[in-house]
């Protein structure tokens, strides 16, 4: 490990570190535009200049210079100061004076560094160049005259997303960053370039001219658009969420989020349930929903006198506290009919290690042979797909069983029929059996096709569980799934058990994917936040809170327990879900054992201690052995449209536009049309 001095401070850095990293280790701030910790080194903005001895008597780009033994580095000499002023002067030669109308204002690297390292005036008086705007789709707004050619967006698209959609045309002063033929960027992580852009060249199209950063309240939260549990920051003003940004968590999402996680929140203000509705049935017809009071609704539910004939179905976006409150209510009434797998999946949940992503997201990067069964990772978990791309770059062999989709790395598709698992080719067997860290990823399509038992057999055969490694992974696509399984929201036969029981009272907790026609004889009470499929099928609608409107605990598909804070208040008469269930307990004449959120959380943690500690829950390493039926039948992926998977996303105009334009090829309609 080389030792060197930075402004008289001696530091020791790992072999292979750059001078810029050495300066940061010494606590020195180095300005930069092109350098980014997660991207390859470009060395093209020249803002990170430092003076290095021994070496030529000139400033050198610290991001591309290896740190060496005995170097003396100066970051504050007159030479460095003058060089940085010169670089900033060059960068501002063509940059327009757009700050008052630029969405990047207030959080712009160019503004900050011009103030900190610039001259304060320019000696250049020629005309500034202008660049025509580029169309990059419904999410990214471009003002390419502001571009300083740092190429962060190009490197992100190629290296992280694995999609060669953004590049540079022409040379010198004529250079322009654009998408191929100015088509929209179509991958699931495209809007991360907005965060990466150090100037206002790439900004958020839906968020354009909405707010300045100092107006916003910032709340730490967890993304519920999939089961990855990406760490996010919710920025709100008043009672409205205006945007979502990623938070850095190297174990989960690094510093990226999917486009759906970022933009579905627009749907939080649309199609909202903000009052109580009761379906009035007259003359034997289906009846129509009419506005009512909370007391009327509770009286109507109590009038059913369900006794122990009650069931609860948890939706995909629920927090653990809501599910626990529902469980206590159902148990207090003498029932244990709880289910969270709305679409009918019925896999074994007796051992949660058998349905967990045991490798962890960071760990899957180290796998050297991976078999994916029934999962389109780009749609079900785009951030896990980024990890698999890293594994593939490191030499991992990746095989996929299921219909063909477009991976961002080299992968061999073995067929769409689940029976392929029974007759794997010799090269697959060899790669998996000889790998040091083999892994299986079983997705929702594989679970529906009945591949769970066979995948566990292969895990035992290939010794996926070994010292320091567990390569058996189940990839869920619902944010509430693992939390629900920990709380017992799973019947042996799945939803079929609830249909068979035909409960008098069915509580649908934000459950919008259920086939409610199977419960014709039940009083269907929907507790949720959007007028989606569940509300349309319900007899009584009780307005609840979305994930940004309540504090709660979430467990991602790798069993990581995480906590989200409340950002805004729910609209109208909507209430936090646990308060609705607590009031419903009084109406039904039972006790649930809590009167406040703190008491509810304490009771939940007492019953499931793992939910009280943020971090990976310990499900053990031992995998179950299951009896499975003979395999056969084509795998079908559970997600048909990446942008419209939940009621919040379906209410978002931006997500609808993405679906229409990026997936279905619809042309962007102009206002006059």
JSON list of N, CA, C and O in Angstrom, two decimals, residues 206-234:
[
{"chain": "A", "resi": 206, "resn": "UNK", "atom": "N", "xyz": [-41.04, 15.29, -16.30]},
{"chain": "A", "resi": 206, "resn": "UNK", "atom": "CA", "xyz": [-42.28, 15.47, -15.52]},
{"chain": "A", "resi": 206, "resn": "UNK", "atom": "C", "xyz": [-42.15, 16.48, -14.39]},
{"chain": "A", "resi": 206, "resn": "UNK", "atom": "O", "xyz": [-43.14, 17.08, -13.97]},
{"chain": "A", "resi": 207, "resn": "UNK", "atom": "N", "xyz": [-40.93, 16.68, -13.88]},
{"chain": "A", "resi": 207, "resn": "UNK", "atom": "CA", "xyz": [-40.70, 17.57, -12.75]},
{"chain": "A", "resi": 207, "resn": "UNK", "atom": "C", "xyz": [-40.34, 18.99, -13.19]},
{"chain": "A", "resi": 207, "resn": "UNK", "atom": "O", "xyz": [-40.12, 19.87, -12.36]},
{"chain": "A", "resi": 208, "resn": "UNK", "atom": "N", "xyz": [-40.30, 19.23, -14.50]},
{"chain": "A", "resi": 208, "resn": "UNK", "atom": "CA", "xyz": [-39.82, 20.52, -15.01]},
{"chain": "A", "resi": 208, "resn": "UNK", "atom": "C", "xyz": [-40.62, 21.69, -14.43]},
{"chain": "A", "resi": 208, "resn": "UNK", "atom": "O", "xyz": [-41.85, 21.69, -14.44]},
{"chain": "A", "resi": 209, "resn": "UNK", "atom": "N", "xyz": [-39.90, 22.68, -13.91]},
{"chain": "A", "resi": 209, "resn": "UNK", "atom": "CA", "xyz": [-40.46, 23.94, -13.40]},
{"chain": "A", "resi": 209, "resn": "UNK", "atom": "C", "xyz": [-41.44, 23.73, -12.24]},
{"chain": "A", "resi": 209, "resn": "UNK", "atom": "O", "xyz": [-42.31, 24.55, -12.00]},
{"chain": "A", "resi": 210, "resn": "UNK", "atom": "N", "xyz": [-41.29, 22.63, -11.49]},
{"chain": "A", "resi": 210, "resn": "UNK", "atom": "CA", "xyz": [-42.21, 22.33, -10.39]},
{"chain": "A", "resi": 210, "resn": "UNK", "atom": "C", "xyz": [-41.79, 23.03, -9.09]},
{"chain": "A", "resi": 210, "resn": "UNK", "atom": "O", "xyz": [-42.62, 23.55, -8.37]},
{"chain": "A", "resi": 211, "resn": "UNK", "atom": "N", "xyz": [-40.50, 22.96, -8.74]},
{"chain": "A", "resi": 211, "resn": "UNK", "atom": "CA", "xyz": [-40.07, 23.48, -7.44]},
{"chain": "A", "resi": 211, "resn": "UNK", "atom": "C", "xyz": [-38.56, 23.67, -7.42]},
{"chain": "A", "resi": 211, "resn": "UNK", "atom": "O", "xyz": [-37.84, 23.14, -8.26]},
{"chain": "A", "resi": 212, "resn": "UNK", "atom": "N", "xyz": [-38.10, 24.44, -6.44]},
{"chain": "A", "resi": 212, "resn": "UNK", "atom": "CA", "xyz": [-36.67, 24.56, -6.17]},
{"chain": "A", "resi": 212, "resn": "UNK", "atom": "C", "xyz": [-36.33, 23.68, -4.97]},
{"chain": "A", "resi": 212, "resn": "UNK", "atom": "O", "xyz": [-37.19, 23.46, -4.10]},
{"chain": "A", "resi": 213, "resn": "UNK", "atom": "N", "xyz": [-35.11, 23.16, -4.89]},
{"chain": "A", "resi": 213, "resn": "UNK", "atom": "CA", "xyz": [-34.79, 22.19, -3.84]},
{"chain": "A", "resi": 213, "resn": "UNK", "atom": "C", "xyz": [-34.98, 22.72, -2.42]},
{"chain": "A", "resi": 213, "resn": "UNK", "atom": "O", "xyz": [-35.31, 21.96, -1.52]},
{"chain": "A", "resi": 214, "resn": "UNK", "atom": "N", "xyz": [-34.78, 24.04, -2.21]},
{"chain": "A", "resi": 214, "resn": "UNK", "atom": "CA", "xyz": [-34.90, 24.56, -0.85]},
{"chain": "A", "resi": 214, "resn": "UNK", "atom": "C", "xyz": [-36.35, 24.68, -0.39]},
{"chain": "A", "resi": 214, "resn": "UNK", "atom": "O", "xyz": [-36.62, 24.91, 0.78]},
{"chain": "A", "resi": 215, "resn": "UNK", "atom": "N", "xyz": [-37.31, 24.50, -1.32]},
{"chain": "A", "resi": 215, "resn": "UNK", "atom": "CA", "xyz": [-38.73, 24.54, -0.93]},
{"chain": "A", "resi": 215, "resn": "UNK", "atom": "C", "xyz": [-39.22, 23.19, -0.39]},
{"chain": "A", "resi": 215, "resn": "UNK", "atom": "O", "xyz": [-40.30, 23.13, 0.18]},
{"chain": "A", "resi": 216, "resn": "UNK", "atom": "N", "xyz": [-38.46, 22.16, -0.60]},
{"chain": "A", "resi": 216, "resn": "UNK", "atom": "CA", "xyz": [-38.96, 20.80, -0.39]},
{"chain": "A", "resi": 216, "resn": "UNK", "atom": "C", "xyz": [-38.60, 20.23, 0.97]},
{"chain": "A", "resi": 216, "resn": "UNK", "atom": "O", "xyz": [-37.52, 20.46, 1.49]},
{"chain": "A", "resi": 217, "resn": "UNK", "atom": "N", "xyz": [-39.53, 19.46, 1.52]},
{"chain": "A", "resi": 217, "resn": "UNK", "atom": "CA", "xyz": [-39.26, 18.68, 2.73]},
{"chain": "A", "resi": 217, "resn": "UNK", "atom": "C", "xyz": [-38.75, 17.32, 2.29]},
{"chain": "A", "resi": 217, "resn": "UNK", "atom": "O", "xyz": [-39.34, 16.67, 1.42]},
{"chain": "A", "resi": 218, "resn": "UNK", "atom": "N", "xyz": [-37.65, 16.86, 2.87]},
{"chain": "A", "resi": 218, "resn": "UNK", "atom": "CA", "xyz": [-37.01, 15.64, 2.43]},
{"chain": "A", "resi": 218, "resn": "UNK", "atom": "C", "xyz": [-37.22, 14.55, 3.47]},
{"chain": "A", "resi": 218, "resn": "UNK", "atom": "O", "xyz": [-36.90, 14.73, 4.64]},
{"chain": "A", "resi": 219, "resn": "UNK", "atom": "N", "xyz": [-37.77, 13.40, 3.04]},
{"chain": "A", "resi": 219, "resn": "UNK", "atom": "CA", "xyz": [-38.12, 12.31, 3.94]},
{"chain": "A", "resi": 219, "resn": "UNK", "atom": "C", "xyz": [-37.47, 11.02, 3.45]},
{"chain": "A", "resi": 219, "resn": "UNK", "atom": "O", "xyz": [-37.53, 10.70, 2.25]},
{"chain": "A", "resi": 220, "resn": "UNK", "atom": "N", "xyz": [-36.86, 10.27, 4.34]},
{"chain": "A", "resi": 220, "resn": "UNK", "atom": "CA", "xyz": [-36.23, 9.00, 3.98]},
{"chain": "A", "resi": 220, "resn": "UNK", "atom": "C", "xyz": [-37.30, 7.91, 3.90]},
{"chain": "A", "resi": 220, "resn": "UNK", "atom": "O", "xyz": [-38.11, 7.76, 4.81]},
{"chain": "A", "resi": 221, "resn": "UNK", "atom": "N", "xyz": [-37.28, 7.16, 2.81]},
{"chain": "A", "resi": 221, "resn": "UNK", "atom": "CA", "xyz": [-38.32, 6.16, 2.62]},
{"chain": "A", "resi": 221, "resn": "UNK", "atom": "C", "xyz": [-37.77, 4.95, 1.86]},
{"chain": "A", "resi": 221, "resn": "UNK", "atom": "O", "xyz": [-36.57, 4.87, 1.57]},
{"chain": "A", "resi": 222, "resn": "UNK", "atom": "N", "xyz": [-38.66, 4.01, 1.56]},
{"chain": "A", "resi": 222, "resn": "UNK", "atom": "CA", "xyz": [-38.31, 2.78, 0.85]},
{"chain": "A", "resi": 222, "resn": "UNK", "atom": "C", "xyz": [-39.23, 2.64, -0.37]},
{"chain": "A", "resi": 222, "resn": "UNK", "atom": "O", "xyz": [-40.44, 2.85, -0.27]},
{"chain": "A", "resi": 223, "resn": "UNK", "atom": "N", "xyz": [-38.67, 2.28, -1.49]},
{"chain": "A", "resi": 223, "resn": "UNK", "atom": "CA", "xyz": [-39.45, 2.10, -2.72]},
{"chain": "A", "resi": 223, "resn": "UNK", "atom": "C", "xyz": [-40.29, 0.82, -2.63]},
{"chain": "A", "resi": 223, "resn": "UNK", "atom": "O", "xyz": [-39.80, -0.23, -2.19]},
{"chain": "A", "resi": 224, "resn": "UNK", "atom": "N", "xyz": [-41.55, 0.92, -3.06]},
{"chain": "A", "resi": 224, "resn": "UNK", "atom": "CA", "xyz": [-42.44, -0.25, -3.02]},
{"chain": "A", "resi": 224, "resn": "UNK", "atom": "C", "xyz": [-42.84, -0.73, -4.41]},
{"chain": "A", "resi": 224, "resn": "UNK", "atom": "O", "xyz": [-43.73, -1.57, -4.55]},
{"chain": "A", "resi": 225, "resn": "UNK", "atom": "N", "xyz": [-42.18, -0.23, -5.46]},
{"chain": "A", "resi": 225, "resn": "UNK", "atom": "CA", "xyz": [-42.58, -0.61, -6.81]},
{"chain": "A", "resi": 225, "resn": "UNK", "atom": "C", "xyz": [-42.16, -2.03, -7.16]},
{"chain": "A", "resi": 225, "resn": "UNK", "atom": "O", "xyz": [-42.67, -2.63, -8.10]},
{"chain": "A", "resi": 226, "resn": "UNK", "atom": "N", "xyz": [-41.18, -2.58, -6.43]},
{"chain": "A", "resi": 226, "resn": "UNK", "atom": "CA", "xyz": [-40.79, -3.98, -6.60]},
{"chain": "A", "resi": 226, "resn": "UNK", "atom": "C", "xyz": [-40.29, -4.48, -5.25]},
{"chain": "A", "resi": 226, "resn": "UNK", "atom": "O", "xyz": [-40.45, -3.82, -4.23]},
{"chain": "A", "resi": 227, "resn": "UNK", "atom": "N", "xyz": [-39.71, -5.68, -5.24]},
{"chain": "A", "resi": 227, "resn": "UNK", "atom": "CA", "xyz": [-39.31, -6.29, -3.97]},
{"chain": "A", "resi": 227, "resn": "UNK", "atom": "C", "xyz": [-37.85, -6.03, -3.60]},
{"chain": "A", "resi": 227, "resn": "UNK", "atom": "O", "xyz": [-37.34, -6.62, -2.66]},
{"chain": "A", "resi": 228, "resn": "UNK", "atom": "N", "xyz": [-37.18, -5.14, -4.33]},
{"chain": "A", "resi": 228, "resn": "UNK", "atom": "CA", "xyz": [-35.77, -4.85, -4.05]},
{"chain": "A", "resi": 228, "resn": "UNK", "atom": "C", "xyz": [-35.62, -3.99, -2.80]},
{"chain": "A", "resi": 228, "resn": "UNK", "atom": "O", "xyz": [-34.64, -4.10, -2.08]},
{"chain": "A", "resi": 229, "resn": "UNK", "atom": "N", "xyz": [-36.61, -3.12, -2.54]},
{"chain": "A", "resi": 229, "resn": "UNK", "atom": "CA", "xyz": [-36.53, -2.26, -1.36]},
{"chain": "A", "resi": 229, "resn": "UNK", "atom": "C", "xyz": [-35.50, -1.16, -1.51]},
{"chain": "A", "resi": 229, "resn": "UNK", "atom": "O", "xyz": [-34.78, -0.85, -0.56]},
{"chain": "A", "resi": 230, "resn": "UNK", "atom": "N", "xyz": [-35.43, -0.56, -2.69]},
{"chain": "A", "resi": 230, "resn": "UNK", "atom": "CA", "xyz": [-34.46, 0.51, -2.93]},
{"chain": "A", "resi": 230, "resn": "UNK", "atom": "C", "xyz": [-34.66, 1.65, -1.94]},
{"chain": "A", "resi": 230, "resn": "UNK", "atom": "O", "xyz": [-35.79, 2.02, -1.62]},
{"chain": "A", "resi": 231, "resn": "UNK", "atom": "N", "xyz": [-33.56, 2.21, -1.45]},
{"chain": "A", "resi": 231, "resn": "UNK", "atom": "CA", "xyz": [-33.61, 3.33, -0.52]},
{"chain": "A", "resi": 231, "resn": "UNK", "atom": "C", "xyz": [-33.85, 4.62, -1.31]},
{"chain": "A", "resi": 231, "resn": "UNK", "atom": "O", "xyz": [-33.10, 4.93, -2.24]},
{"chain": "A", "resi": 232, "resn": "UNK", "atom": "N", "xyz": [-34.88, 5.36, -0.93]},
{"chain": "A", "resi": 232, "resn": "UNK", "atom": "CA", "xyz": [-35.24, 6.57, -1.67]},
{"chain": "A", "resi": 232, "resn": "UNK", "atom": "C", "xyz": [-35.41, 7.75, -0.72]},
{"chain": "A", "resi": 232, "resn": "UNK", "atom": "O", "xyz": [-35.54, 7.59, 0.49]},
{"chain": "A", "resi": 233, "resn": "UNK", "atom": "N", "xyz": [-35.39, 8.94, -1.31]},
{"chain": "A", "resi": 233, "resn": "UNK", "atom": "CA", "xyz": [-35.72, 10.17, -0.59]},
{"chain": "A", "resi": 233, "resn": "UNK", "atom": "C", "xyz": [-36.95, 10.77, -1.24]},
{"chain": "A", "resi": 233, "resn": "UNK", "atom": "O", "xyz": [-36.97, 10.99, -2.46]},
{"chain": "A", "resi": 234, "resn": "UNK", "atom": "N", "xyz": [-37.98, 11.00, -0.44]},
{"chain": "A", "resi": 234, "resn": "UNK", "atom": "CA", "xyz": [-39.22, 11.58, -0.94]},
{"chain": "A", "resi": 234, "resn": "UNK", "atom": "C", "xyz": [-39.20, 13.08, -0.69]},
{"chain": "A", "resi": 234, "resn": "UNK", "atom": "O", "xyz": [-39.08, 13.52, 0.45]}
]
